[in-house]
């Protein structure tokens, strides 16, 4: 049951071989046994999950079914869920019981999915290792010495350790794809604007995008069908015809052209990651794909540009927590540290404070032109590189992360090293492109490697088709950490 696909679970529920209440209890039991060690969940509320499962069972009994009715889904703690503690991994929200549902949560509720718990994450989604969470780090189920990645490390760990068959996540610079890669699961960040951000606590609004995590591409397609769609409550939500993201899963790959950026394969990648990625591409060639070398000349600017723009947007968002709201004025502080001391901002962890500092600096008088405006211009160039590249290829591939999961504590004292975890992922956020990571084997220390697939705008169905075809001839996505007890 713990290893079943969403389709298999739906069939069991529909044939009444198991009820949603029973299924929910199976996962809750597994969570109770593993979560104390792995720390993937911040909040588990058995009563609320089981109440939802009862509603789902009634829906099934009355024939009101949808492919996700009765299926447990772990929700990243960045999504507001009515009646649930919603912390965003921060002490600042450690007593916030949300009075409303994010659109995503509402959509899952409407089809009768079960919220199985709120997953751990880096504080306000700022991080690549889950070590910035106020609730302590998450451990990688493949090797508990290793980080699960971040910021959606709790969601990735929950799926990898089979504590949930699927999870939600968000991605501002790589937070769906990098933890998916490090935990050996599949994850997709859709085109910017496809998934509503209403009720999703903001990090950097022009980059943030919600998306699903699951074992397989087929599961991701079913989840995207629920998560995407226009929402009048999010001003950046796109008005488009609904699509069935599973429609092309079974198509043969045919004339697929895979672009391989020469900048990615030149340097920086660990040897074990390179060989796993090359083997995955060789597998796709066997399925009929051809490869073409492309260039993304400005890609090396993605990290510096991201670390101007994301903190700038974050510092504006987080100002809702600062003293201004409580009647302070800028002149009441001698400097930013003084402000932290005098306001509630002292409740932020070190990484969030660092981001507010950078953000305030690049937006301040005299530095705005030199940093923020320049970064905006470079963002445009980074996006144009992709437009050029997609004239030569259908999708772009490479590694998701330059190396396998690093050890807990290994990078937490070195922000720059931590930031470089997203060297291959952040460009897709700057350009607003859809991008995904799928398991592609194992590298150093037998830790998982992810294959990164970037598609053109709105090509999610094509990307899922490619991933699904790959998953028909490989079994990386069905492997589970060996040490897990079977339930
Ligand atoms: N690791 C990046 C950061 O720390 C991206 C995080 C994310 O995508 N939310 O900002």
Coordinates of C-alpha atoms and ligand atoms in Angstrom, one line a residue:
X1 CA 0.0 0.0 0.0
X2 CA 2.8 2.4 0.9
X3 CA 4.5 2.0 -2.4
X4 CA 1.3 2.1 -4.6
X5 CA 0.8 4.7 -7.3
X6 CA -2.0 7.2 -7.1
X7 CA -3.8 5.3 -9.8
X8 CA -3.5 2.0 -7.9
X9 CA -4.7 3.7 -4.7
X10 CA -7.7 5.2 -6.5
X11 CA -8.6 1.8 -7.9
X12 CA -8.5 0.2 -4.5
X13 CA -10.7 2.9 -3.1
X14 CA -13.2 2.7 -6.0
X15 CA -13.4 -1.1 -5.8
X16 CA -14.0 -0.7 -2.0
X17 CA -11.0 -2.9 -1.2
X18 CA -10.0 -0.3 1.3
X19 CA -11.7 2.8 2.7
X20 CA -10.2 6.2 2.8
X21 CA -10.3 6.1 6.6
X22 CA -8.3 2.8 6.5
X23 CA -5.8 4.2 4.0
X24 CA -5.3 7.3 6.0
X25 CA -4.7 5.2 9.1
X26 CA -2.1 3.2 7.2
X27 CA -0.2 6.3 6.4
X28 CA -0.7 7.9 9.8
X29 CA 0.7 4.7 11.4
X30 CA 3.8 4.9 9.2
X31 CA 4.2 8.6 10.0
X32 CA 4.0 7.8 13.7
X33 CA 6.8 5.3 13.4
X34 CA 9.2 7.3 11.1
X35 CA 8.5 11.0 11.8
X36 CA 10.2 11.1 15.2
X37 CA 13.5 10.4 13.5
X38 CA 13.0 12.0 10.1
X39 CA 11.1 15.2 11.2
X40 CA 9.3 15.6 7.9
X41 CA 6.1 16.9 9.5
X42 CA 5.6 19.9 11.6
X43 CA 2.0 19.2 12.3
X44 CA 0.1 15.9 12.3
X45 CA -3.6 16.1 13.3
X46 CA -5.0 12.6 13.1
X47 CA -8.5 13.8 14.0
X48 CA -8.7 16.3 11.2
X49 CA -7.2 14.0 8.7
X50 CA -9.6 11.2 9.6
X51 CA -12.6 13.5 9.5
X52 CA -11.6 14.4 5.9
X53 CA -11.2 10.7 5.1
X54 CA -14.8 10.1 6.4
X55 CA -16.1 12.8 4.0
X56 CA -14.2 11.1 1.2
X57 CA -15.7 7.8 2.0
X58 CA -19.2 9.3 1.8
X59 CA -18.2 10.8 -1.6
X60 CA -17.1 7.4 -2.9
X61 CA -20.2 5.8 -1.6
X62 CA -22.4 8.3 -3.4
X63 CA -20.4 7.8 -6.7
X64 CA -19.0 11.4 -6.6
X65 CA -15.5 10.4 -7.3
X66 CA -12.4 12.0 -8.8
X67 CA -8.9 10.3 -9.2
X68 CA -7.8 11.8 -5.9
X69 CA -10.8 11.2 -3.8
X70 CA -9.8 9.6 -0.5
X71 CA -6.1 9.9 -1.2
X72 CA -3.8 11.3 1.5
X73 CA -1.6 14.3 0.4
X74 CA 1.0 15.9 2.6
X75 CA 0.8 19.7 2.5
X76 CA 3.8 22.0 2.7
X77 CA 3.5 24.2 5.8
X78 CA 3.6 27.3 3.5
X79 CA 0.0 26.7 2.5
X80 CA -2.7 28.1 4.8
X81 CA -5.2 25.4 5.7
X82 CA -8.2 26.3 7.7
X83 CA -8.0 25.1 11.3
X84 CA -4.5 23.9 10.9
X85 CA -1.3 25.4 12.4
X86 CA 0.4 27.0 9.5
X87 CA 4.0 28.1 10.5
X88 CA 6.0 28.4 7.2
X89 CA 8.8 26.9 9.3
X90 CA 9.1 30.1 11.4
X91 CA 8.8 30.9 15.0
X92 CA 7.0 34.1 13.8
X93 CA 4.0 32.0 12.9
X94 CA 4.4 29.3 15.5
X95 CA 1.0 30.0 16.9
X96 CA -0.9 30.8 13.7
X97 CA -3.9 28.7 13.1
X98 CA -5.1 29.7 9.7
X99 CA -8.7 31.0 9.5
X100 CA -8.9 30.2 5.7
X101 CA -7.8 27.8 3.0
X102 CA -5.2 28.5 0.3
X103 CA -6.7 27.9 -3.1
X104 CA -4.5 24.8 -3.5
X105 CA -5.9 23.4 -0.3
X106 CA -9.4 24.3 -1.3
X107 CA -8.9 22.5 -4.6
X108 CA -7.7 19.3 -2.9
X109 CA -10.6 19.5 -0.4
X110 CA -13.1 19.9 -3.3
X111 CA -12.1 16.6 -4.8
X112 CA -12.0 14.8 -1.5
X113 CA -8.2 14.4 -1.0
X114 CA -7.1 14.0 2.6
X115 CA -4.6 16.4 4.2
X116 CA -2.3 14.0 6.0
X117 CA -0.2 16.7 7.7
X118 CA 1.8 19.8 7.3
X119 CA 5.4 19.3 6.2
X120 CA 8.6 20.8 7.5
X121 CA 10.4 23.4 5.4
X122 CA 13.2 26.0 5.6
X123 CA 12.0 29.2 7.3
X124 CA 9.8 31.1 4.8
X125 CA 11.2 28.8 2.2
X126 CA 14.7 30.3 2.4
X127 CA 17.2 27.6 2.2
X128 CA 18.4 24.5 0.4
X129 CA 18.8 22.0 3.2
X130 CA 15.8 22.4 5.6
X131 CA 18.3 23.4 8.3
X132 CA 16.8 26.9 8.6
X133 CA 13.5 25.6 9.9
X134 CA 12.5 26.7 13.4
X135 CA 11.3 23.1 13.9
X136 CA 14.7 21.5 13.3
X137 CA 16.2 19.9 10.3
X138 CA 14.6 17.1 8.3
X139 CA 16.7 14.0 7.6
X140 CA 17.2 12.3 4.2
X141 CA 15.5 8.9 4.4
X142 CA 18.2 7.4 2.2
X143 CA 20.9 8.3 4.6
X144 CA 20.1 10.1 7.8
X145 CA 23.5 11.8 7.9
X146 CA 22.4 13.7 4.8
X147 CA 20.0 16.7 4.3
X148 CA 16.8 16.1 2.2
X149 CA 17.4 19.4 0.3
X150 CA 15.2 22.5 0.7
X151 CA 13.2 24.3 1.1
X152 CA 10.5 21.6 0.5
X153 CA 12.6 19.0 2.3
X154 CA 9.8 17.8 4.5
X155 CA 7.5 17.1 1.5
X156 CA 10.3 15.4 -0.3
X157 CA 11.2 13.3 2.7
X158 CA 7.6 12.4 3.3
X159 CA 7.1 11.0 -0.2
X160 CA 10.6 9.3 -0.3
X161 CA 10.0 7.6 3.0
X162 CA 6.4 6.6 1.9
X163 CA 4.8 8.6 4.7
X164 CA 2.5 10.1 2.0
X165 CA 1.9 9.0 -1.6
X166 CA 2.1 12.7 -2.7
X167 CA 2.9 16.1 -1.4
X168 CA 2.7 19.8 -2.3
X169 CA 5.7 22.0 -2.5
X170 CA 6.8 25.4 -3.7
X171 CA 9.7 26.5 -5.8
X172 CA 11.3 30.0 -5.9
X173 CA 14.8 29.0 -7.0
X174 CA 14.7 25.2 -6.9
X175 CA 12.7 24.2 -3.8
X176 CA 10.6 21.6 -5.5
X177 CA 13.3 20.2 -7.8
X178 CA 16.4 20.1 -5.6
X179 CA 14.8 18.3 -2.7
X180 CA 13.1 15.9 -5.1
X181 CA 16.5 15.1 -6.6
X182 CA 18.2 14.7 -3.3
X183 CA 15.4 12.4 -2.0
X184 CA 15.0 10.3 -5.2
X185 CA 11.5 11.4 -6.1
X186 CA 9.7 13.3 -8.9
X187 CA 8.7 16.9 -8.7
X188 CA 7.5 19.6 -11.1
X189 CA 7.4 23.4 -11.0
X190 CA 4.8 24.5 -13.5
X191 CA 4.9 27.6 -15.7
X192 CA 4.7 30.7 -13.6
X193 CA 1.0 31.6 -13.1
X194 CA -0.6 28.2 -13.6
X195 CA -0.9 27.4 -9.9
X196 CA -2.6 30.0 -7.6
X197 CA -0.5 31.6 -5.0
X198 CA -3.5 32.7 -2.9
X199 CA -2.9 31.5 0.7
X200 CA 0.6 30.4 -0.2
X201 CA 2.8 32.4 2.1
X202 CA 4.9 34.7 -0.1
X203 CA 8.7 34.5 -0.3
X204 CA 9.4 36.3 -3.6
X205 CA 6.2 36.7 -5.5
X206 CA 7.5 37.0 -9.1
X207 CA 9.4 33.7 -8.7
X208 CA 7.2 31.6 -6.3
X209 CA 5.3 28.8 -7.9
X210 CA 3.5 25.8 -6.2
X211 CA 3.7 22.3 -7.6
X212 CA 3.4 18.6 -6.7
X213 CA 5.9 16.0 -5.6
X214 CA 5.3 12.3 -6.0
X215 CA 7.0 9.0 -6.9
X216 CA 6.3 9.1 -10.7
X217 CA 5.5 11.5 -13.5
X218 CA 2.1 9.8 -13.9
X219 CA 1.2 10.8 -10.3
X220 CA 2.5 14.3 -10.9
X221 CA 0.1 14.7 -13.9
X222 CA -2.9 13.7 -11.7
X223 CA -1.9 16.2 -9.0
X224 CA -1.3 19.0 -11.5
X225 CA -4.9 18.4 -12.9
X226 CA -6.1 19.4 -9.4
X227 CA -3.6 22.1 -8.6
X228 CA -3.7 24.3 -11.7
X229 CA -6.3 26.7 -12.9
X230 CA -7.3 30.3 -12.9
X231 CA -7.9 32.0 -9.6
X232 CA -9.3 35.6 -9.5
X233 CA -7.8 36.0 -6.0
X234 CA -4.2 35.8 -7.4
X235 CA -3.5 38.7 -9.7
X236 CA -0.7 36.7 -11.5
X237 CA -2.9 33.7 -12.1
X238 CA -3.2 32.9 -15.8
X239 CA -6.6 32.6 -17.5
X240 CA -6.3 29.5 -19.7
X241 CA -8.4 26.5 -20.8
X242 CA -8.0 23.7 -18.3
X243 CA -5.7 20.9 -19.6
X244 CA -5.5 17.2 -18.8
X245 CA -1.8 16.8 -18.0
X246 CA -2.0 13.0 -18.3
X247 CA -3.3 13.1 -21.9
X248 CA 0.1 12.6 -23.5
X249 CA 1.8 10.2 -21.0
X250 CA 1.7 7.2 -23.3
X251 CA 2.9 8.9 -26.5
X252 CA 6.1 7.5 -28.0
X253 CA 8.9 10.1 -27.8
X254 CA 9.3 10.2 -31.6
X255 CA 11.3 13.2 -32.9
X256 CA 12.1 14.7 -29.5
X257 CA 15.1 17.0 -29.5
X258 CA 16.9 17.4 -26.2
X259 CA 19.1 20.4 -25.7
X260 CA 22.2 20.0 -23.6
X261 CA 23.6 23.3 -22.4
X262 CA 27.4 23.3 -22.9
X263 CA 27.7 25.5 -19.8
X264 CA 26.2 22.9 -17.6
X265 CA 28.4 20.0 -18.8
X266 CA 31.6 22.1 -18.8
X267 CA 32.5 22.1 -15.1
X268 CA 31.1 22.2 -11.6
X269 CA 29.1 18.9 -11.6
X270 CA 30.3 16.0 -9.5
X271 CA 31.5 13.0 -11.5
X272 CA 28.9 10.6 -10.1
X273 CA 26.1 13.0 -10.9
X274 CA 27.5 13.5 -14.5
X275 CA 27.6 9.8 -15.2
X276 CA 24.0 9.2 -13.9
X277 CA 22.7 12.1 -16.0
X278 CA 24.6 10.9 -19.1
X279 CA 23.2 7.4 -18.6
X280 CA 19.7 8.8 -18.4
X281 CA 20.2 10.8 -21.6
X282 CA 21.5 7.7 -23.3
X283 CA 18.3 5.9 -22.2
X284 CA 16.2 8.6 -23.8
X285 CA 18.3 8.3 -27.0
X286 CA 17.3 4.6 -27.1
X287 CA 13.7 5.8 -27.0
X288 CA 14.3 7.8 -30.2
X289 CA 15.3 11.2 -28.8
X290 CA 18.2 13.1 -30.4
X291 CA 20.5 15.5 -28.6
X292 CA 21.8 18.9 -29.6
X293 CA 24.3 21.1 -27.9
X294 CA 22.9 24.4 -27.0
X295 CA 24.2 27.5 -25.1
X296 CA 22.7 29.5 -22.3
X297 CA 25.4 32.2 -22.2
X298 CA 24.0 34.2 -19.2
X299 CA 23.2 31.2 -17.1
X300 CA 26.2 31.8 -14.7
X301 CA 24.5 35.0 -13.7
X302 CA 21.4 33.2 -12.4
X303 CA 22.6 32.9 -8.8
X304 CA 23.8 36.5 -8.4
X305 CA 20.6 37.8 -10.1
X306 CA 18.4 35.6 -8.0
X307 CA 20.1 36.7 -4.7
X308 CA 19.4 40.3 -5.6
X309 CA 15.8 39.9 -6.7
X310 CA 14.5 37.2 -4.3
X311 CA 15.8 39.0 -1.1
X312 CA 14.4 42.3 -2.5
X313 CA 11.0 40.9 -2.9
X314 CA 11.2 38.9 0.4
X315 CA 12.2 42.0 2.4
X316 CA 9.2 43.8 1.1
X317 CA 6.9 40.8 2.0
X318 CA 8.4 40.3 5.4
X319 CA 8.0 44.0 6.3
X320 CA 4.5 43.0 7.4
X321 CA 6.2 41.6 10.5
X322 CA 8.4 44.6 11.2
X323 CA 7.9 47.5 13.5
X324 CA 6.2 49.7 10.9
X325 CA 3.0 47.8 11.6
X326 CA 3.3 48.5 15.2
X327 CA 3.7 52.3 14.8
X328 CA 7.5 52.5 14.7
X329 CA 9.2 54.7 12.2
X330 CA 12.6 54.2 10.4
X331 CA 14.0 57.1 12.6
X332 CA 13.3 55.0 15.7
X333 CA 16.2 52.7 14.8
X334 CA 19.9 53.4 14.6
X335 CA 20.3 50.6 12.1
X336 CA 18.8 47.3 11.0
X337 CA 20.2 45.3 14.0
X338 CA 18.6 47.9 16.2
X339 CA 15.3 47.4 14.4
X340 CA 15.5 43.6 15.0
X341 CA 16.0 44.2 18.7
X342 CA 13.1 46.6 19.0
X343 CA 10.5 44.7 16.9
X344 CA 9.1 41.3 16.4
X345 CA 11.6 40.8 13.6
X346 CA 13.9 39.4 16.3
X347 CA 11.9 36.2 16.0
X348 CA 13.4 35.5 12.5
X349 CA 16.2 33.0 12.1
X350 CA 19.6 34.0 10.9
X351 CA 19.0 33.2 7.2
X352 CA 15.8 35.2 7.0
X353 CA 17.6 38.2 8.7
X354 CA 20.4 37.9 6.1
X355 CA 17.9 38.0 3.3
X356 CA 16.1 41.1 4.8
X357 CA 19.5 42.8 5.1
X358 CA 20.5 42.0 1.5
X359 CA 17.0 43.0 0.2
X360 CA 16.9 46.3 2.1
X361 CA 20.4 47.1 0.9
X362 CA 19.7 46.5 -2.8
X363 CA 16.5 48.5 -2.7
X364 CA 17.9 51.4 -0.8
X365 CA 18.6 54.8 -2.3
X366 CA 21.9 54.9 -4.2
X367 CA 22.0 51.1 -4.6
X368 CA 18.7 50.5 -6.3
X369 CA 20.1 51.4 -9.8
X370 CA 23.4 49.5 -9.2
X371 CA 21.8 46.3 -8.0
X372 CA 18.1 45.9 -8.3
X373 CA 17.7 47.5 -11.7
X374 CA 20.7 45.7 -13.2
X375 CA 19.4 42.4 -11.9
X376 CA 16.1 43.1 -13.6
X377 CA 17.8 43.6 -16.9
X378 CA 19.9 40.5 -16.5
X379 CA 16.8 38.5 -15.6
X380 CA 15.5 39.5 -19.1
X381 CA 18.7 38.3 -20.7
X382 CA 18.6 35.0 -18.9
X383 CA 15.0 34.5 -20.1
X384 CA 16.0 35.4 -23.7
X385 CA 18.7 32.7 -23.6
X386 CA 15.9 30.1 -23.2
X387 CA 13.9 31.6 -26.0
X388 CA 16.9 31.3 -28.3
X389 CA 17.6 27.7 -27.1
X390 CA 14.1 26.5 -27.7
X391 CA 14.5 27.4 -31.4
X392 CA 16.9 24.4 -31.5
X393 CA 15.3 21.9 -29.1
X394 CA 12.0 20.9 -27.4
X395 CA 13.3 20.4 -23.9
X396 CA 16.6 21.2 -22.0
X397 CA 18.2 18.6 -19.8
X398 CA 21.0 18.4 -17.3
X399 CA 21.5 17.6 -13.6
X400 CA 19.1 19.1 -11.1
X401 CA 21.8 19.6 -8.5
X402 CA 25.6 19.7 -8.9
X403 CA 26.1 17.0 -6.3
X404 CA 24.2 14.4 -4.3
X405 CA 22.8 15.3 -0.9
X406 CA 25.4 16.8 1.4
X407 CA 25.7 16.1 5.1
X408 CA 23.8 17.9 7.8
X409 CA 25.9 20.8 9.0
X410 CA 28.2 20.6 6.0
X411 CA 27.1 23.9 4.3
X412 CA 25.1 25.6 7.0
X413 CA 28.0 27.9 7.9
X414 CA 28.7 28.9 4.3
X415 CA 25.8 30.7 2.7
X416 CA 27.5 31.0 -0.7
X417 CA 28.1 27.2 -0.9
X418 CA 24.5 26.7 0.1
X419 CA 23.2 29.1 -2.5
X420 CA 25.2 27.3 -5.3
X421 CA 22.9 24.2 -4.7
X422 CA 20.5 26.0 -7.1
X423 CA 22.9 26.7 -9.8
X424 CA 21.0 24.7 -12.4
X425 CA 17.5 25.4 -11.1
X426 CA 17.1 29.1 -10.4
X427 CA 17.2 30.2 -14.1
X428 CA 13.8 28.5 -14.8
X429 CA 12.2 30.6 -12.0
X430 CA 13.8 33.8 -13.4
X431 CA 12.4 32.9 -16.8
X432 CA 9.0 31.6 -15.5
X433 CA 9.5 28.3 -17.3
X434 CA 8.2 24.9 -16.2
X435 CA 10.9 22.5 -14.9
X436 CA 11.0 19.2 -13.2
X437 CA 13.3 16.7 -11.6
X438 CA 13.0 12.9 -11.9
X439 CA 15.1 10.2 -10.2
X440 CA 18.0 9.1 -12.5
X441 CA 20.0 6.7 -10.3
X442 CA 22.5 7.0 -7.5
X443 CA 25.8 8.7 -7.1
X444 CA 28.4 9.2 -4.3
X445 CA 27.6 7.3 -1.1
X446 CA 24.6 5.7 -2.9
X447 CA 22.6 8.9 -2.6
X448 CA 20.0 9.8 -5.3
X449 CA 20.6 11.8 -8.4
X450 CA 18.0 13.9 -10.2
X451 CA 17.6 14.6 -14.0
X452 CA 16.5 18.1 -14.6
X453 CA 14.1 18.8 -17.5
X454 CA 13.2 22.3 -18.5
X455 CA 10.4 22.8 -21.0
X456 CA 9.1 25.7 -23.0
X457 CA 6.1 27.7 -21.5
X458 CA 3.0 25.5 -20.9
X459 CA 4.7 22.3 -22.1
X460 CA 4.1 20.4 -18.9
X461 CA 2.2 17.7 -20.7
X462 CA 5.1 17.1 -23.0
X463 CA 7.6 17.1 -20.1
X464 CA 5.5 14.6 -18.2
X465 CA 5.3 12.4 -21.3
X466 CA 9.1 12.3 -21.5
X467 CA 9.4 11.6 -17.9
X468 CA 6.8 8.9 -18.0
X469 CA 8.3 7.2 -21.0
X470 CA 11.7 7.2 -19.2
X471 CA 10.0 5.7 -16.1
X472 CA 8.5 2.9 -18.3
X473 CA 12.1 1.7 -19.1
X474 CA 13.8 2.4 -15.8
X475 CA 12.9 1.7 -12.2
X476 CA 14.7 4.4 -10.2
X477 CA 11.3 6.0 -9.3
X478 CA 10.0 2.9 -7.6
X479 CA 13.0 2.4 -5.4
X480 CA 12.5 3.1 -1.8
X481 CA 15.1 3.5 1.0
X482 CA 15.9 0.0 2.1
X483 CA 15.8 0.7 5.8
X484 CA 12.1 1.5 5.9
X485 CA 9.9 -0.9 7.7
X486 CA 7.2 -2.3 5.5
X487 CA 3.7 -1.6 6.7
Ligands
LIG1 N1 17.5 27.7 -2.1 C1 16.9 28.9 -2.6 C2 16.8 29.9 -1.6 O1 17.3 29.7 -0.5 C3 15.6 28.6 -3.3 C4 14.5 28.4 -2.2 C5 13.1 28.2 -2.9 O2 13.0 27.8 -4.0 N2 12.1 28.4 -2.1 O3 16.3 31.0 -1.7

